[in-house]
Every structure is written in structure tokens, then in C-alpha cells.
Tab-separated table of C-alpha atoms in Angstrom:
chain	number	residue	atom	x	y	z
I	612	MET	CA	21.378	9.706	7.296
I	613	PRO	CA	23.637	13.288	5.862
I	614	GLU	CA	26.142	14.169	8.961
I	615	SER	CA	24.772	17.793	8.176
I	616	MET	CA	21.324	16.054	9.612
I	617	GLN	CA	22.076	13.954	12.243
I	618	GLN	CA	21.690	16.721	15.405
I	619	TYR	CA	17.984	16.212	14.485
I	620	ARG	CA	16.586	14.102	17.274
I	621	SER	CA	14.808	14.306	19.958
I	622	SER	CA	15.344	15.136	23.209
I	623	LEU	CA	13.241	12.826	24.475
I	624	ALA	CA	14.173	8.652	25.253
I	625	PHE	CA	11.422	6.792	26.480
I	626	GLU	CA	13.129	5.848	29.480
I	627	GLN	CA	12.676	9.031	30.867
I	628	LEU	CA	8.951	8.894	30.628
I	629	HIS	CA	8.407	5.535	32.431
I	630	VAL	CA	7.514	8.337	35.219
I	631	LEU	CA	4.577	8.952	33.774
I	632	SER	CA	3.291	5.108	33.010
I	633	ARG	CA	3.899	4.577	36.558
I	634	GLY	CA	0.237	4.590	38.273
I	635	LEU	CA	-1.375	4.380	35.366
I	636	PRO	CA	-3.514	1.460	34.668
I	637	PRO	CA	-3.872	-1.033	31.642
I	638	VAL	CA	-5.159	1.133	28.287
I	639	CYS	CA	-6.584	-0.492	25.401
I	640	LEU	CA	-6.758	0.489	22.472
I	641	LEU	CA	-9.039	-0.102	20.063
I	642	ALA	CA	-8.941	0.102	16.137
I	643	THR	CA	-10.643	-1.314	13.218
I	644	SER	CA	-7.423	-2.496	11.475
I	645	ASP	CA	-3.731	-1.769	12.081
I	646	GLY	CA	-3.259	-1.406	8.724
I	647	PRO	CA	-1.773	2.041	6.214
I	648	GLY	CA	-2.991	5.073	7.760
I	649	ALA	CA	-5.383	5.520	10.094
I	650	GLY	CA	-4.523	2.056	10.903
I	651	GLY	CA	-0.560	2.497	10.787
I	652	ALA	CA	-1.182	5.354	12.806
I	653	ALA	CA	-2.582	3.587	16.252
I	654	LEU	CA	-0.259	1.121	15.580
I	655	ASN	CA	2.897	3.848	16.152
I	656	LEU	CA	1.700	5.314	19.676
I	657	LEU	CA	1.271	1.630	21.085
I	658	THR	CA	4.048	1.160	20.152
I	659	ALA	CA	5.261	4.578	22.002
I	660	LEU	CA	4.093	4.016	24.313
I	661	ARG	CA	4.665	0.429	25.599
I	662	SER	CA	8.326	1.715	25.213
I	663	ALA	CA	7.585	4.629	27.958
I	664	GLY	CA	6.310	1.425	30.512
I	665	LEU	CA	2.574	1.067	29.841
I	666	ASP	CA	0.392	-1.876	30.289
I	667	VAL	CA	-0.801	-1.422	26.355
I	668	GLU	CA	-2.952	-3.147	23.859
I	669	LEU	CA	-4.437	-3.228	20.258
I	670	LEU	CA	-6.855	-4.865	19.094
I	671	VAL	CA	-8.226	-5.003	15.949
I	672	MET	CA	-10.517	-6.776	13.874
I	673	ALA	CA	-8.263	-8.067	11.175
I	674	LYS	CA	-4.563	-8.095	12.246
I	675	GLY	CA	-2.121	-6.768	9.207
I	676	THR	CA	1.575	-6.931	11.096
I	677	ALA	CA	3.375	-9.712	13.283
I	678	ARG	CA	3.182	-7.286	15.805
I	679	GLY	CA	2.961	-8.468	19.097
I	680	PHE	CA	1.066	-6.276	21.635
I	681	VAL	CA	-1.410	-6.047	18.960
I	682	HIS	CA	-5.131	-8.778	19.028
I	683	GLU	CA	-7.247	-9.878	16.345
I	684	ILE	CA	-10.998	-10.194	18.460
I	685	PRO	CA	-12.411	-13.800	17.584
I	686	LEU	CA	-14.499	-14.007	15.140
I	687	GLY	CA	-12.854	-10.259	14.247
I	688	ARG	CA	-12.843	-10.828	10.218
I	689	LYS	CA	-16.166	-12.736	10.153
I	690	TRP	CA	-17.322	-9.408	11.807
I	691	VAL	CA	-15.100	-7.696	8.918
I	692	THR	CA	-17.693	-9.838	6.330
I	693	VAL	CA	-20.733	-9.773	7.862
I	694	ALA	CA	-20.591	-5.583	8.112
I	695	THR	CA	-19.761	-4.887	4.307
I	696	VAL	CA	-22.550	-7.111	3.162
I	697	LEU	CA	-25.279	-5.732	5.424
I	698	LYS	CA	-23.734	-2.697	4.301
I	699	ARG	CA	-23.682	-3.427	1.090
I	700	ALA	CA	-26.917	-4.532	1.516
I	701	ARG	CA	-28.523	-1.518	3.105
I	702	LEU	CA	-26.144	0.997	0.366
I	703	LYS	CA	-28.154	-0.904	-2.189
I	704	ALA	CA	-30.948	1.763	-1.591
I	705	TYR	CA	-29.353	4.298	-3.000
I	706	THR	CA	-29.102	3.483	-6.527
I	707	ALA	CA	-27.910	8.130	-7.557
I	708	ILE	CA	-24.347	7.712	-5.412
I	709	PRO	CA	-22.393	10.883	-7.034
I	710	PRO	CA	-18.527	10.568	-8.702
I	711	TRP	CA	-16.970	12.582	-5.360
I	712	PHE	CA	-18.450	10.096	-2.742
I	713	GLU	CA	-15.602	8.512	-0.554
I	714	LEU	CA	-16.981	6.423	2.449
I	715	PHE	CA	-20.395	5.632	3.982
I	716	SER	CA	-19.971	3.212	7.151
I	717	LEU	CA	-22.709	2.380	10.108
I	718	ALA	CA	-23.772	3.329	13.166
I	719	ASP	CA	-23.909	-0.661	14.482
I	720	SER	CA	-21.052	-3.615	14.289
I	721	PRO	CA	-21.765	-7.431	14.508
I	722	ALA	CA	-18.513	-7.543	16.745
I	723	LYS	CA	-19.049	-7.879	20.373
I	724	LEU	CA	-16.779	-5.540	22.728
I	725	GLU	CA	-18.479	-5.953	26.711
I	726	THR	CA	-17.169	-9.720	25.704
I	727	LEU	CA	-13.615	-9.547	25.552
I	728	PRO	CA	-11.033	-9.376	28.384
I	729	GLN	CA	-8.557	-6.459	27.332
I	730	VAL	CA	-11.705	-3.838	27.531
I	731	ARG	CA	-12.880	-5.197	30.602
I	732	ARG	CA	-9.508	-4.857	32.323
I	733	ALA	CA	-9.120	-1.642	30.811
I	734	GLY	CA	-9.114	1.331	33.804
I	735	LEU	CA	-8.970	3.362	30.077
I	736	VAL	CA	-10.545	3.233	27.159
I	737	HIS	CA	-8.990	4.870	23.936
I	738	LEU	CA	-10.756	4.734	20.284
I	739	HIS	CA	-8.910	5.019	16.417
I	740	TRP	CA	-10.763	4.797	13.610
I	741	VAL	CA	-13.364	2.163	14.202
I	742	ALA	CA	-15.460	2.352	11.747
I	743	GLY	CA	-17.772	-0.787	12.014
I	744	PHE	CA	-16.080	-1.869	15.139
I	745	VAL	CA	-17.327	-0.079	17.787
I	746	GLY	CA	-20.837	0.660	17.614
I	747	PRO	CA	-22.769	3.175	19.799
I	748	ARG	CA	-25.132	0.774	21.606
I	749	ASP	CA	-22.642	-1.531	22.400
I	750	ALA	CA	-19.618	0.741	23.085
I	751	VAL	CA	-22.207	1.907	26.797
I	752	GLN	CA	-22.858	-1.087	27.717
I	753	ALA	CA	-19.199	-2.531	27.168
I	754	PHE	CA	-16.835	0.528	28.928
I	755	GLY	CA	-19.504	2.110	31.015
I	756	ASP	CA	-17.658	4.489	33.036
I	757	LYS	CA	-14.525	4.243	32.361
I	758	PRO	CA	-12.840	7.765	30.390
I	759	VAL	CA	-12.810	7.250	26.844
I	760	VAL	CA	-9.760	8.329	24.795
I	761	TRP	CA	-11.259	9.474	21.084
I	762	THR	CA	-8.191	10.125	18.847
I	763	LEU	CA	-10.490	11.196	15.472
I	764	HIS	CA	-8.945	9.866	12.220
I	765	ASP	CA	-11.602	11.634	9.852
I	766	MET	CA	-15.232	13.356	9.740
I	767	ASN	CA	-16.951	10.206	10.731
I	768	PRO	CA	-17.467	10.404	14.447
I	769	LEU	CA	-19.113	13.452	13.557
I	770	THR	CA	-21.105	12.728	11.003
I	771	GLY	CA	-24.588	10.522	10.123
I	772	GLY	CA	-21.887	7.645	8.647
I	773	CYS	CA	-19.721	9.837	5.911
I	774	HIS	CA	-16.624	10.471	6.885
I	775	TYR	CA	-15.175	13.544	4.922
I	776	THR	CA	-18.719	15.742	4.186
I	777	ALA	CA	-17.273	17.069	1.318
I	778	GLY	CA	-19.040	20.712	2.671
I	779	CYS	CA	-22.087	19.846	3.580
I	780	GLU	CA	-22.413	20.956	7.219
I	781	GLN	CA	-25.574	19.658	8.316
I	782	TYR	CA	-23.329	17.506	11.618
I	783	LYS	CA	-22.972	20.815	13.192
I	784	THR	CA	-26.878	21.060	13.927
I	785	TRP	CA	-29.599	17.800	14.377
I	786	GLY	CA	-29.620	16.417	11.462
I	787	CYS	CA	-27.405	14.742	8.317
I	788	SER	CA	-31.323	13.850	7.087
I	789	HIS	CA	-31.157	12.723	3.017
I	790	CYS	CA	-26.705	12.557	2.978
I	791	PRO	CA	-26.043	14.387	-0.101
I	792	GLN	CA	-23.185	12.055	-0.466
I	793	LEU	CA	-25.925	9.219	-0.975
I	794	GLY	CA	-27.922	10.891	-2.967
I	795	PRO	CA	-31.953	9.526	-2.943
I	796	GLY	CA	-32.765	5.968	-1.521
I	797	GLU	CA	-36.050	4.369	-0.169
I	798	GLY	CA	-36.565	3.818	3.138
I	799	PRO	CA	-35.642	4.833	6.336
I	800	ASP	CA	-32.751	7.461	5.858
I	801	LEU	CA	-29.620	5.585	7.463
I	802	ALA	CA	-28.043	8.925	7.655
I	803	VAL	CA	-30.953	10.218	10.240
I	804	SER	CA	-30.525	6.952	12.446
I	805	ASN	CA	-27.091	6.701	12.274
I	806	PHE	CA	-26.904	10.050	13.842
I	807	ALA	CA	-29.462	9.803	16.711
I	808	ALA	CA	-27.401	6.634	17.732
I	809	LYS	CA	-24.366	8.289	18.288
I	810	VAL	CA	-25.820	11.558	19.724
I	811	ALA	CA	-27.014	9.404	22.244
I	812	ALA	CA	-24.309	7.200	23.563
I	813	CYS	CA	-22.109	9.701	23.505
I	814	SER	CA	-23.569	11.784	25.117
I	815	ARG	CA	-23.766	8.968	28.032
I	816	LEU	CA	-20.018	8.285	27.478
I	817	ASN	CA	-16.995	10.166	29.588
I	818	ILE	CA	-15.401	10.959	25.716
I	819	THR	CA	-12.312	13.513	25.557
I	820	VAL	CA	-11.718	14.062	21.514
I	821	VAL	CA	-8.504	14.440	20.190
I	822	SER	CA	-7.927	16.007	17.324
I	823	PRO	CA	-4.258	15.811	15.286
I	824	SER	CA	-4.859	18.932	14.093
I	825	ARG	CA	-6.543	22.394	14.520
I	826	TRP	CA	-8.289	22.074	12.108
I	827	LEU	CA	-10.596	19.137	12.698
I	828	ALA	CA	-10.517	19.884	16.279
I	829	ARG	CA	-12.831	23.026	15.337
I	830	CYS	CA	-15.291	20.175	13.334
I	831	ALA	CA	-15.139	18.802	16.182
I	832	ARG	CA	-16.551	21.868	18.640
I	833	GLU	CA	-19.222	22.435	15.785
I	834	SER	CA	-19.885	19.351	16.165
I	835	HIS	CA	-24.020	17.618	17.477
I	836	ILE	CA	-22.481	14.506	18.353
I	837	LEU	CA	-18.933	15.886	20.196
I	838	GLY	CA	-19.367	19.406	19.951
I	839	LYS	CA	-19.614	19.393	24.259
I	840	ALA	CA	-16.882	16.974	24.782
I	841	PRO	CA	-13.815	18.166	26.276
I	842	SER	CA	-11.168	18.301	24.127
I	843	VAL	CA	-7.202	18.225	22.833
I	844	VAL	CA	-4.802	19.316	20.089
I	845	ILE	CA	-2.364	16.265	20.079
I	846	PRO	CA	-0.179	14.848	15.977
I	847	ASN	CA	-0.044	11.570	15.377
I	848	CYS	CA	3.593	10.200	15.487
I	849	ILE	CA	5.515	8.892	13.327
I	850	ASP	CA	8.832	7.142	13.399
I	851	THR	CA	11.687	9.324	12.519
I	852	ALA	CA	13.818	6.784	13.115
I	853	LEU	CA	12.378	5.289	10.436
I	854	TYR	CA	11.670	8.053	8.059
I	855	ARG	CA	14.847	10.213	7.610
I	856	PRO	CA	16.954	11.330	5.026
I	857	VAL	CA	18.331	9.919	3.045
I	858	GLN	CA	21.645	10.477	0.587
I	859	PRO	CA	20.228	11.592	-2.656
I	860	ASP	CA	22.437	9.460	-4.603
I	861	TRP	CA	21.324	6.770	-3.015
I	862	ALA	CA	17.850	7.390	-3.519
I	863	ARG	CA	17.581	8.558	-6.959
I	864	ALA	CA	19.587	5.438	-7.549
I	865	PHE	CA	16.870	3.989	-5.505
I	866	CYS	CA	14.048	5.284	-7.586
I	867	GLY	CA	15.417	4.974	-10.422
I	868	ILE	CA	16.831	8.772	-11.887
I	869	GLU	CA	19.177	10.950	-12.859
I	870	PRO	CA	20.474	13.270	-10.554
I	871	SER	CA	19.747	16.234	-12.457
I	872	ARG	CA	16.125	15.996	-12.945
I	873	LYS	CA	13.045	18.185	-10.486
I	874	VAL	CA	11.023	15.363	-8.766
I	875	ILE	CA	7.626	15.659	-7.453
I	876	ALA	CA	5.766	12.732	-5.066
I	877	PHE	CA	2.801	12.147	-4.342
I	878	GLY	CA	0.884	9.427	-2.056
I	879	ALA	CA	-1.853	7.984	-0.695
I	880	SER	CA	-3.802	4.685	0.344
I	881	GLY	CA	-6.553	5.732	-2.810
I	882	LEU	CA	-5.165	7.344	-4.997
I	883	ASN	CA	-8.441	7.673	-7.142
I	884	ARG	CA	-9.816	9.169	-4.336
I	885	TYR	CA	-11.389	12.593	-5.280
I	886	ASN	CA	-10.831	13.486	-1.485
I	887	LYS	CA	-7.067	13.026	-2.219
I	888	GLY	CA	-6.988	16.076	-4.712
I	889	PHE	CA	-5.261	14.235	-7.878
I	890	ALA	CA	-7.627	15.803	-10.198
I	891	VAL	CA	-6.537	19.643	-8.322
I	892	LEU	CA	-2.960	18.418	-8.344
I	893	LYS	CA	-2.769	16.732	-12.275
I	894	GLU	CA	-4.587	20.599	-13.288
I	895	ALA	CA	-1.775	22.493	-11.549
I	896	LEU	CA	0.692	20.165	-13.969
I	897	ARG	CA	-0.534	21.103	-16.702
I	898	LEU	CA	-0.205	24.626	-16.195
I	899	LEU	CA	3.371	24.033	-14.562
I	900	ALA	CA	4.422	21.989	-18.215
I	901	ARG	CA	3.217	25.210	-19.869
I	902	GLN	CA	5.562	27.554	-18.792
I	903	TRP	CA	8.323	25.554	-17.521
I	904	ALA	CA	11.374	25.216	-19.456
I	905	GLY	CA	13.505	21.952	-20.097
I	906	ALA	CA	12.829	18.495	-19.632
I	907	LEU	CA	9.098	18.288	-17.423
I	908	PRO	CA	10.549	17.108	-13.505
I	909	VAL	CA	9.300	13.381	-12.964
I	910	LEU	CA	6.688	12.146	-11.319
I	911	LEU	CA	6.551	9.460	-8.647
I	912	LEU	CA	2.995	8.364	-7.518
I	913	PHE	CA	3.251	5.327	-4.340
I	914	GLY	CA	0.416	3.607	-2.486
I	915	GLY	CA	-2.415	3.038	-5.490
I	916	GLU	CA	-2.635	1.885	-8.510
I	917	LEU	CA	-3.611	5.385	-10.827
I	918	PRO	CA	-4.859	3.749	-14.408
I	919	GLU	CA	-1.949	5.276	-17.165
I	920	ASP	CA	-4.937	7.406	-19.237
I	921	GLU	CA	-4.698	9.464	-15.758
I	922	TRP	CA	-1.147	10.434	-15.725
I	923	PRO	CA	-0.878	14.285	-16.350
I	924	GLU	CA	0.224	14.757	-19.794
I	925	GLY	CA	4.093	14.832	-21.331
I	926	TYR	CA	5.198	13.979	-17.706
I	927	GLU	CA	7.402	11.075	-16.968
I	928	VAL	CA	5.502	9.086	-14.116
I	929	ILE	CA	6.612	6.390	-11.683
I	930	SER	CA	4.507	4.535	-9.969
I	931	PHE	CA	5.632	2.420	-6.925
I	932	GLY	CA	1.753	1.197	-5.569
I	933	ARG	CA	2.309	-0.288	-2.306
I	934	LEU	CA	5.871	0.445	-0.317
I	935	GLY	CA	7.032	-0.438	2.998
I	936	SER	CA	8.097	2.297	5.594
I	937	SER	CA	12.215	2.107	4.517
I	938	GLU	CA	11.648	2.307	0.715
I	939	LEU	CA	8.419	4.661	0.903
I	940	ALA	CA	12.279	7.099	3.084
I	941	HIS	CA	13.973	6.526	-0.350
I	942	VAL	CA	10.990	7.584	-2.858
I	943	TYR	CA	10.640	10.841	-0.484
I	944	ALA	CA	14.100	11.471	-0.124
I	945	CYS	CA	14.937	11.384	-3.754
I	946	ALA	CA	11.237	13.866	-3.837
I	947	ASP	CA	12.662	17.600	-4.567
I	948	VAL	CA	9.112	18.131	-3.279
I	949	PHE	CA	6.236	16.572	-1.964
I	950	VAL	CA	2.680	17.307	-2.675
I	951	ALA	CA	-0.913	16.918	-0.381
I	952	SER	CA	-3.517	17.982	-2.152
I	953	SER	CA	-6.591	16.418	-0.090
I	954	PHE	CA	-9.523	18.934	-0.051
I	955	GLN	CA	-10.456	17.768	3.889
I	956	ASP	CA	-7.815	15.866	5.465
I	957	VAL	CA	-7.226	16.176	9.659
I	958	GLY	CA	-3.064	16.176	8.555
I	959	PRO	CA	-1.825	13.834	6.403
I	960	LEU	CA	1.320	10.986	7.694
I	961	VAL	CA	2.418	11.006	3.820
I	962	LEU	CA	2.797	15.401	4.539
I	963	GLN	CA	5.126	14.295	8.752
I	964	GLU	CA	6.830	11.035	6.981
I	965	ALA	CA	8.510	13.300	3.889
I	966	GLN	CA	8.951	16.155	6.047
I	967	ALA	CA	10.518	13.353	8.773
I	968	CYS	CA	13.180	12.336	5.712
I	969	GLY	CA	14.203	16.509	4.690
I	970	THR	CA	12.061	16.288	2.094
I	971	PRO	CA	9.571	19.798	1.097
I	972	THR	CA	6.274	19.679	0.734
I	973	VAL	CA	3.253	22.028	-0.251
I	974	GLY	CA	-0.025	21.633	1.468
I	975	MET	CA	-3.810	23.221	0.799
I	976	LYS	CA	-4.840	25.737	3.649
I	977	HIS	CA	-8.306	25.350	5.732
I	978	THR	CA	-7.081	21.116	6.603
I	979	GLY	CA	-5.050	19.561	9.226
I	980	ALA	CA	-1.905	20.451	6.219
I	981	GLU	CA	-1.411	24.055	8.007
I	982	ASP	CA	-0.435	22.461	11.269
I	983	ILE	CA	2.165	20.645	9.177
I	984	ILE	CA	4.100	23.091	6.914
I	985	GLU	CA	5.653	26.182	7.902
I	986	GLU	CA	5.045	28.408	5.362
I	987	GLY	CA	8.270	29.627	3.046
I	988	ILE	CA	9.847	27.666	6.280
I	989	THR	CA	9.592	23.844	5.060
I	990	GLY	CA	7.309	23.912	2.395
I	991	PHE	CA	3.833	25.967	1.529
I	992	LEU	CA	0.528	25.814	1.535
I	993	ALA	CA	-1.565	26.786	-1.720
I	994	GLU	CA	-5.117	28.706	-1.679
I	995	HIS	CA	-7.905	25.979	-1.172
I	996	PRO	CA	-9.901	25.350	-4.680
I	997	GLY	CA	-13.142	24.283	-2.830
I	998	LEU	CA	-15.296	21.154	-1.818
I	999	PRO	CA	-18.061	19.882	-3.535
I	1000	LEU	CA	-20.792	20.147	-1.537
I	1001	ALA	CA	-22.222	23.818	-0.204
I	1002	SER	CA	-22.834	23.560	3.388
I	1003	THR	CA	-26.514	22.752	2.378
I	1004	GLY	CA	-25.386	19.489	1.103
I	1005	GLU	CA	-26.036	21.569	-2.078
I	1006	PRO	CA	-24.121	20.020	-5.044
I	1007	ARG	CA	-21.846	22.113	-6.799
I	1008	GLU	CA	-20.380	21.875	-10.256
I	1009	ILE	CA	-17.222	19.703	-10.366
I	1010	SER	CA	-15.788	21.932	-13.487
I	1011	SER	CA	-16.037	24.756	-10.636
I	1012	ILE	CA	-13.902	23.177	-8.274
I	1013	VAL	CA	-11.478	22.263	-10.822
I	1014	ASN	CA	-10.330	24.112	-13.480
I	1015	ALA	CA	-7.319	26.078	-14.581
I	1016	THR	CA	-8.226	28.953	-11.736
I	1017	SER	CA	-8.617	26.993	-8.653
I	1018	ALA	CA	-4.965	24.770	-9.749
I	1019	ARG	CA	-3.152	28.047	-10.376
I	1020	SER	CA	-1.621	28.888	-6.539
I	1021	LEU	CA	-1.248	24.953	-6.619
I	1022	ALA	CA	1.280	25.486	-9.511
I	1023	LYS	CA	2.736	28.747	-8.051
I	1024	LYS	CA	3.553	26.762	-4.787
I	1025	ILE	CA	5.260	23.524	-7.217
I	1026	GLN	CA	7.222	26.139	-8.790
I	1027	ASP	CA	8.500	28.372	-5.705
I	1028	VAL	CA	9.360	24.467	-4.396
I	1029	LEU	CA	11.146	23.373	-7.452
I	1030	LEU	CA	12.987	26.841	-8.240
I	1031	LEU	CA	14.464	27.118	-5.320
I	1032	SER	CA	18.506	27.898	-5.265
I	1033	LYS	CA	20.494	25.121	-4.077
I	1034	THR	CA	21.329	26.660	-0.687
I	1035	SER	CA	17.390	27.910	-0.076
I	1036	HIS	CA	16.304	24.384	-1.083
I	1037	ASP	CA	18.947	22.673	1.691
I	1038	ALA	CA	17.338	25.029	4.378
I	1039	MET	CA	14.262	23.811	3.454
I	1040	ARG	CA	14.946	19.731	3.810
I	1041	HIS	CA	16.824	20.672	7.175
I	1042	ALA	CA	13.816	23.138	8.676
I	1043	ALA	CA	11.757	20.079	7.706
I	1044	ARG	CA	13.503	17.794	9.492
I	1045	ARG	CA	13.670	19.802	12.274
I	1046	HIS	CA	10.212	20.700	12.407
I	1047	ALA	CA	9.300	16.595	12.290
I	1048	VAL	CA	11.844	16.089	14.798
I	1049	ALA	CA	10.216	18.740	17.599
I	1050	ALA	CA	6.961	18.156	16.657
I	1051	PHE	CA	5.555	14.507	15.736
I	1052	ALA	CA	8.605	12.766	17.004
I	1053	PRO	CA	6.995	8.834	19.254
I	1054	GLU	CA	8.511	10.429	22.371
I	1055	LEU	CA	7.224	13.516	22.711
I	1056	LEU	CA	3.619	13.000	21.783
I	1057	ALA	CA	3.572	9.175	24.116
I	1058	ALA	CA	4.591	12.017	26.496
I	1059	ARG	CA	1.599	14.096	26.238
I	1060	TYR	CA	-0.690	11.147	25.730
I	1061	LEU	CA	0.611	9.844	28.928
I	1062	CYS	CA	-0.139	13.156	30.599
I	1063	LEU	CA	-3.684	13.233	29.244
I	1064	TYR	CA	-4.443	9.939	30.928
I	1065	ARG	CA	-3.297	11.200	34.108
I	1066	GLU	CA	-5.091	14.076	33.401
I	1067	LEU	CA	-8.329	11.889	33.280
I	1068	LEU	CA	-7.632	9.304	35.980
I	1069	GLY	CA	-6.804	11.564	38.496
I	1070	LEU	CA	-3.689	10.394	38.901
I	1071	PRO	CA	-0.929	13.132	40.176
I	1072	ARG	CA	0.675	15.346	37.513
I	1073	VAL	CA	4.128	14.521	36.356
I	1074	SER	CA	6.282	18.065	36.291
I	1075	MET	CA	8.560	17.032	32.869
I	1076	GLU	CA	10.134	20.236	31.450
I	1077	GLU	CA	10.500	18.363	27.390
I	1078	VAL	CA	7.205	17.826	28.027
I	1079	SER	CA	4.040	20.103	27.044
I	1080	CYS	CA	0.436	18.536	27.982
I	1081	ARG	CA	-1.988	20.813	25.994
């Protein structure tokens, strides 16, 4: 870490948190996988809670890491296959799925939760992204009256099946019928049956909702399924010792980029997923190129493959695919600005990681990015271009969303970062690192979860000046 940024470290130590773990029963975290994205967020929290002295384990259907205390459930991979085949069979009834379709999950699951010893011994169950793993009917039998904390990683717990609503607001009332993300279909309405099963189960479970951002918390409060459940906002934690500033010369050498070039970075688990907003970024880069003097910035892509014919014209593009954490820290540090242009997002981990590496960021208003980016201090927020669906579910023309008008604000905010003086850019880098440590350090967020667990279990409150549990 550059010497000038070494001061930005968490004021808490995990040893201080052992007092919060004292008296807590075993806790069981559940996530469909421990892979990138939501699974990685659950894994980060598991590591932090164990470092804080808590007896906690993570159950997944398919384990992808070698980490201890992460357990693949018996026949987990078989159940993944069964669930996938079942879902494909049911979705065959929908033959006109629109191009901006994201993901749709069934509410049932072949996994037998009540047979899992980690669930039976747990005094508290903590759900993460559990699509295809935790079915609402089985959850009632398996969890009983135990406190259930549910950290939301997308909108699926609130809906009849979709993971991002694309603007449809049927989830706010008793509905989700004729899901516009599926289009017309034959046979029973999957969205209606899924929605009803979730309503019935969640009304019987002792659920407390945790949202990583205020945007998702508002969605949860407005939802018919979880709107009456107690809720709290706690950001996802990241490893601020792993994601840290790297000497710019080292980072540029790693990426093979000349020190004098400007660099824009963009990354997501699926670069071509419509919700990730690359189409709007591409249009914004076209606008930027029209007024840019000299060599255009280099565009760094990571996290997935994107066909070359979809790359923005005139830009040198370096595509890394999937990267490990230490490699990713170099990519973040190499960039002058990191852009997250998702239409709907709970609070992108990539924005948090980029900030921790001291990289200024640009995101969209009316998304979880508002909780991460401090306007003009750690980066900028662009005007939202709009969503594919009206609140009633009626589709809008894609050309009304991805066009020069909708992309102009994003282009301007990217340019604002790139044209900062070195002094101002360095100040933004320092502010980004400082904010990431203050808001997303694992010690801090482990403490907040431990406080929440204690409250839900009726244990005595432990006062710590460094920790605010709400």
C-alpha cells in the first residue's frame, strides 16, 4: 500500500469483538454457492464472524472454494442439477422471453433442510442468496420459531420469481401475475404460485430483513412479501486488507498499459447481462469519444466474456475475464475511474472493492450506488436512464433507454473524473480509500451483525463506542 494511504485502516480489531460473540449460540449461514457476487459476500461475512469468535458455519449447495467451515450439503450438486432441470422444464412454457430477461427462480427446492445437522444445532439461521436452495415450504419446517436473518442480495425474495424487476411494481401488492420478464406462457402461472408460497411461508417465519443499501431496504418495505418484517440496513463487507491501493506503476505494468494513458474500468459477473448496463456505458463512451482530445482512454473489462463486436468503437480494450482478488486489486488500482452502470443493484461489491483500492467511482442514482459513492468526494453519480418496464409491467422501447440523451450524464461524470488535476484526483483516491475502510471494513460489519444477533436472541446489549448497530 502506498505510504500515504497506510493510515486508512479499521480502528477495530477482531479481538475486541469476542465480547459480542460471548453467549451467542451456533449460527448457520446458508447460500446457494460460495462463488463470486452474493456467495462471495456470504463468505466474507463468515470469515469476519469467525475471526470475531463466533461459532458459525456456511452451508452451500455447491462449494467452489477450499475454505474451512464451508460445507457442501449432502447431494448438493445433484440437487443443483435437479433444480436446473426442473426450472428449464417449467420455463419451456414461456416461448417469448424478452431480451432484457435477467433471471427467474422457482420458489421450491429439492434440498432437505430439516435433515441438515448445522441447521438443527443453530440457534439462529442467516440466509443469503438462496435461490434453488431454500424453498419457503421447507423453510417453515426446518427453521420453526428460530430467528431468521435474511440478507438480501437482489430482489428475488420480494417477487414471484424475477431477481430484478426491471421497473415492474407488481411485487408491492398481492400479485406478480403474468410476469412480464417471462412473457406469455401456457399452463399455471409460475409467478403467482411462487408469490403465494413466499407470502405463506414468510408470514410464519421469524424473519428480520437486512438490506445492503437503502434502495433495497425501500423495496423490501414496499413489498407484500417482506414489507411487515423488521428491517435494518447493513452494507456488505469486503476485505480492506486484500483490496488496497497498489503503487500505480506496478498496477500499470501488471495491466500492460503506459503510465500516461487514461484508463476506465468496468466489471461484472455477466458483462452482457442487460441489467449490468454495459449498453448505456457503450453509448456514453461513444459520446465521450466525440469530444476527447488525444488518444482515447483504455477500457479494462473483467468478470466475464464480451464478444469483440460489442466493444466500443475506437477504444483499446483489454479484457481479463475472471480474476483472483489480488489480481483484481491491481486492475482497480490501474484505473483512473471505475464505472458501475447497473440499472438496478443492491450495492455493487465491485464499487466497494474499487473504492478500497483508492479508485474514484461512477455509478447510477436510484440504485445501491448512492450508499457507496459520496458525490464529488469519492466519485460521481449519473442520472438514471430509466428501466425497461413501466410500473404496471408494460414494456418500454429499449431505444428510449439506451440513447444519447440517457447516456449523456454518464459520459459527463466519467469525463469529470478523467479531467481532474493530479492533485484533485489524488484527493479523491484518498477519500475513496478512507470511506471504504470506514464503511465496509469486515471488523465493523461483523460487529453490527453480532449486535443484531444478540438483539434478536434477547441477550444483554454490549456497549462499544466504535460500533453503531443501527
